[in-house]
Short mmCIF file of C-alpha atoms in Angstrom, two decimals:
data_model
loop_
_atom_site.label_atom_id
_atom_site.label_comp_id
_atom_site.label_asym_id
_atom_site.label_seq_id
_atom_site.Cartn_x
_atom_site.Cartn_y
_atom_site.Cartn_z
CA MET A 979 21.29 -17.13 3.94
CA LYS A 980 21.07 -17.50 7.72
CA LYS A 981 19.33 -14.00 7.76
CA HIS A 982 17.12 -14.75 6.36
CA ILE A 983 15.45 -18.07 7.63
CA PHE A 984 13.56 -15.42 10.14
CA ALA A 985 11.55 -13.64 7.86
CA ILE A 986 11.24 -17.14 5.87
CA ILE A 987 9.91 -18.14 8.54
CA LEU A 988 7.62 -15.85 9.91
CA ILE A 989 6.06 -15.10 6.52
CA GLY A 990 5.53 -19.44 5.78
CA MET A 991 3.96 -19.45 9.22
CA THR A 992 1.38 -16.79 8.39
CA ILE A 993 0.42 -17.96 4.45
CA LEU A 994 0.54 -21.73 6.72
CA ALA A 995 -1.76 -19.73 9.32
CA TRP A 996 -4.64 -19.20 6.32
CA ILE A 997 -4.28 -22.18 4.16
CA ILE A 998 -5.28 -24.00 6.97
CA SER A 999 -8.07 -21.06 8.47
CA TRP A 1000 -9.03 -20.77 5.35
CA PRO A 1001 -12.49 -22.88 5.18
CA HIS A 1002 -13.41 -21.76 8.57
CA LEU A 1003 -13.63 -17.75 7.29
CA PRO A 1004 -16.21 -15.95 6.69
CA ASN A 1005 -16.49 -14.78 3.35
CA THR A 1006 -16.41 -11.42 4.91
CA ILE A 1007 -13.87 -10.78 7.52
CA ALA A 1008 -12.95 -7.24 9.71
CA THR A 1009 -9.45 -6.17 8.30
CA HIS A 1010 -9.27 -2.85 10.38
CA TRP A 1011 -10.36 -1.84 14.30
CA SER A 1012 -9.57 1.71 15.26
CA GLY A 1013 -9.81 2.52 19.05
CA GLY A 1014 -10.90 -1.53 20.05
CA THR A 1015 -13.22 -0.83 17.18
CA VAL A 1016 -14.12 -2.90 14.02
CA ASP A 1017 -13.67 -0.03 10.93
CA GLY A 1018 -13.43 -1.56 8.08
CA TYR A 1019 -14.06 -5.28 6.37
CA SER A 1020 -13.25 -7.31 3.23
CA SER A 1021 -13.85 -10.36 1.12
CA LYS A 1022 -11.49 -12.88 2.88
CA LEU A 1023 -9.50 -12.90 -0.60
CA ASN A 1024 -9.18 -9.79 -0.46
CA GLY A 1025 -7.80 -9.57 3.26
CA MET A 1026 -5.74 -12.25 2.33
CA LEU A 1027 -4.09 -11.24 -0.47
CA SER A 1028 -3.59 -7.80 0.57
CA MET A 1029 -1.94 -8.40 4.09
CA VAL A 1030 0.35 -10.97 2.93
CA GLY A 1031 1.46 -9.18 0.15
CA VAL A 1032 2.10 -6.72 2.15
CA MET A 1033 4.12 -8.41 4.60
CA ILE A 1034 6.49 -10.09 1.45
CA GLY A 1035 6.07 -6.59 -0.35
CA THR A 1036 7.48 -4.81 3.08
CA TYR A 1037 10.16 -8.04 2.85
CA ILE A 1038 10.65 -7.73 -0.94
CA LEU A 1039 11.33 -3.56 -0.69
CA LEU A 1040 13.76 -3.82 2.28
CA ASN A 1041 15.59 -6.39 0.36
CA VAL A 1042 16.81 -5.08 -2.52
CA VAL A 1043 16.91 -1.27 -1.22
CA PRO A 1044 20.32 -2.03 0.34
CA LYS A 1045 21.53 -2.69 -3.22
CA ILE A 1046 19.87 -0.05 -5.75
CA ASP A 1047 20.61 2.98 -2.38
CA PRO A 1048 23.85 5.30 -3.54
CA LYS A 1049 24.80 4.60 -0.53
CA LYS A 1050 25.07 1.08 -0.19
CA GLU A 1051 27.98 0.41 1.14
CA ASN A 1052 26.91 1.88 4.08
CA TYR A 1053 24.68 -1.35 4.70
CA ARG A 1054 27.13 -2.93 6.11
CA LYS A 1055 28.24 -0.76 8.74
CA PHE A 1056 25.27 -1.04 10.49
CA SER A 1057 23.45 -4.42 9.25
CA LYS A 1058 22.63 -5.98 12.43
CA SER A 1059 20.13 -2.88 13.56
CA PHE A 1060 18.74 -2.82 9.50
CA THR A 1061 18.25 -6.72 10.57
CA MET A 1062 16.46 -6.02 14.19
CA ILE A 1063 14.23 -3.00 12.69
CA THR A 1064 13.71 -5.41 9.26
CA TYR A 1065 12.30 -8.25 11.45
CA SER A 1066 10.86 -5.97 14.21
CA ILE A 1067 8.47 -4.59 11.36
CA LEU A 1068 8.03 -8.06 9.39
CA PHE A 1069 6.45 -9.66 13.07
CA VAL A 1070 4.37 -7.19 13.54
CA LEU A 1071 2.32 -7.79 10.73
CA PHE A 1072 2.77 -11.23 11.31
CA ILE A 1073 0.94 -10.30 14.69
CA GLY A 1074 -1.92 -8.64 12.58
CA ASN A 1075 -1.91 -11.13 10.50
CA ILE A 1076 -2.57 -13.26 12.88
CA ASP A 1077 -5.28 -11.12 14.98
CA ILE A 1078 -7.47 -10.44 12.35
CA ILE A 1079 -7.45 -14.50 11.19
CA ALA A 1080 -7.95 -15.42 14.77
CA THR A 1081 -11.11 -12.52 14.50
CA GLY A 1082 -12.96 -14.09 12.12
CA LEU A 1083 -13.17 -17.26 13.63
CA GLY A 1084 -14.42 -15.98 16.38
CA TYR A 1085 -12.11 -15.55 18.53
CA ASP A 1086 -11.93 -12.40 20.64
CA LEU A 1087 -7.92 -11.31 21.02
CA PRO A 1088 -6.55 -8.52 22.70
CA ILE A 1089 -4.43 -7.41 20.20
CA ASN A 1090 -7.19 -5.37 18.19
CA ARG A 1091 -7.46 -3.23 21.59
CA PHE A 1092 -3.54 -3.38 22.84
CA SER A 1093 -2.69 -2.83 18.91
CA GLU A 1094 -0.90 0.85 20.16
CA LEU A 1095 1.25 -1.47 23.00
CA ILE A 1096 2.47 -3.41 19.66
CA VAL A 1097 3.22 -0.16 17.86
CA GLY A 1098 5.19 1.30 20.95
CA ILE A 1099 7.71 -1.41 20.97
CA LEU A 1100 7.46 -0.99 17.48
CA PHE A 1101 8.60 1.97 17.73
CA LEU A 1102 10.83 1.75 20.88
CA VAL A 1103 13.42 -1.17 19.35
CA ILE A 1104 13.98 1.43 16.27
CA GLY A 1105 14.65 4.15 18.59
CA ASN A 1106 16.83 1.80 20.39
CA TYR A 1107 18.67 1.32 16.95
CA LEU A 1108 17.93 4.12 15.06
CA PRO A 1109 21.62 6.07 16.33
CA GLN A 1110 23.42 2.96 14.78
CA CYS A 1111 22.32 4.00 11.15
CA LYS A 1112 24.61 5.01 9.11
CA PRO A 1113 23.64 8.05 6.71
CA ASN A 1114 21.63 6.61 3.14
CA PHE A 1115 18.91 7.30 1.16
CA PHE A 1116 16.15 5.07 2.35
CA VAL A 1117 16.52 4.16 6.31
CA GLY A 1118 16.54 7.20 9.16
CA ILE A 1119 15.29 10.42 9.46
CA ARG A 1120 16.11 12.00 5.90
CA THR A 1121 16.11 14.90 5.89
CA PRO A 1122 17.60 17.56 3.44
CA TRP A 1123 20.06 18.38 6.29
CA THR A 1124 21.27 15.17 7.57
CA LEU A 1125 21.76 14.11 4.21
CA SER A 1126 24.27 16.97 3.40
CA ASN A 1127 26.40 16.28 6.45
CA GLU A 1128 27.55 12.93 8.53
CA GLU A 1129 26.99 14.75 11.73
CA VAL A 1130 24.15 15.83 11.71
CA TRP A 1131 22.89 12.99 10.27
CA ARG A 1132 24.99 11.00 13.42
CA LYS A 1133 23.77 13.74 15.61
CA THR A 1134 19.88 13.39 14.52
CA HIS A 1135 19.87 10.24 14.57
CA ARG A 1136 20.99 9.81 18.26
CA PHE A 1137 18.61 12.65 19.45
CA GLY A 1138 15.78 10.39 17.16
CA GLY A 1139 16.22 7.41 18.65
CA LYS A 1140 15.36 9.56 21.96
CA VAL A 1141 12.41 10.86 19.84
CA PHE A 1142 11.19 6.85 19.23
CA ILE A 1143 11.58 5.82 22.25
CA VAL A 1144 8.84 8.59 23.99
CA LEU A 1145 7.30 8.30 21.27
CA GLY A 1146 7.19 3.79 22.30
CA ILE A 1147 6.10 4.73 26.00
CA ILE A 1148 4.08 7.24 25.32
CA MET A 1149 2.05 4.58 22.90
CA CYS A 1150 2.62 2.09 24.83
CA GLY A 1151 1.02 4.13 27.70
CA SER A 1152 -1.85 5.29 25.47
CA ILE A 1153 -3.94 1.43 25.94
CA PHE A 1154 -4.92 2.86 29.42
CA ALA A 1155 -6.86 5.29 27.95
CA PRO A 1156 -10.09 6.04 26.67
CA ALA A 1157 -10.67 4.10 23.85
CA ALA A 1158 -12.04 7.66 21.92
CA TRP A 1159 -8.94 9.54 23.03
CA LYS A 1160 -6.36 7.17 21.69
CA SER A 1161 -6.28 7.06 17.61
CA TYR A 1162 -5.48 11.48 18.02
CA ILE A 1163 -2.82 10.63 21.14
CA VAL A 1164 -0.94 8.40 18.58
CA LEU A 1165 -1.34 10.87 15.65
CA THR A 1166 -0.91 14.10 18.32
CA VAL A 1167 2.73 12.72 19.60
CA VAL A 1168 3.65 10.91 16.22
CA LEU A 1169 3.33 15.07 14.47
CA ILE A 1170 4.65 16.21 17.82
CA GLY A 1171 8.18 13.43 17.35
CA VAL A 1172 8.03 14.06 13.74
CA VAL A 1173 8.26 17.92 13.86
CA ILE A 1174 10.79 17.90 16.77
CA THR A 1175 13.63 15.67 15.11
CA MET A 1176 13.39 17.16 11.34
CA LEU A 1177 13.80 21.26 13.89
CA TYR A 1178 16.67 19.60 15.44
CA SER A 1179 18.78 18.24 12.33
CA TYR A 1180 18.11 21.88 11.06
CA PHE A 1181 19.47 23.55 13.92
CA VAL A 1182 22.35 21.46 14.59
CA TYR A 1183 22.67 21.18 10.16
CA LYS A 1184 22.55 25.40 11.60
CA LYS A 1185 25.58 25.11 13.53
CA GLU A 1186 27.74 22.62 12.08
CA MET A 1187 27.99 25.02 8.46
CA LYS A 1188 28.04 28.37 11.17
CA ILE A 1189 25.47 29.68 8.70
#
């Protein structure tokens, strides 16, 4: 039960923030930004339901996954890492909710101008814990080659952890780039990271299998 306390508190604080702010929010609120500029709006009801729903849904999903995974026994071997990754994702969603609420109330928070920093920090956290993930079908770098060989999984996740850390640093640094470039920088580095990691797992597999 202890491992659920932080998540429950975050979700509870999010719901409470919406309830307290509800009478003061306009009927239409900003819900999406790109390069620090609002490019998406929603009714406050849809905004609340979608944001809180994503947060609760993510939490439920991350708690169900270890129970239905055919390799569920492996989750015990990296339970701390899995918990920290879960906490990090929920915290980012919490920040997103608070940002939308604050903006709707008329506050100009720097969060929406530095979303790349928040995502970058999330990548740094995931990169730090990724090497500790054990083989499973839901969490980590799941390619046909990592799922077919435990040594390929281990090496790929050790390499992938470093890739995520580099991506995180680049994303954090992208806050200094011109606003028009930020989205392209993020998409480019993520695409490069995915391709490099997949190719690495393939070549490690070939080496391990001596193909």
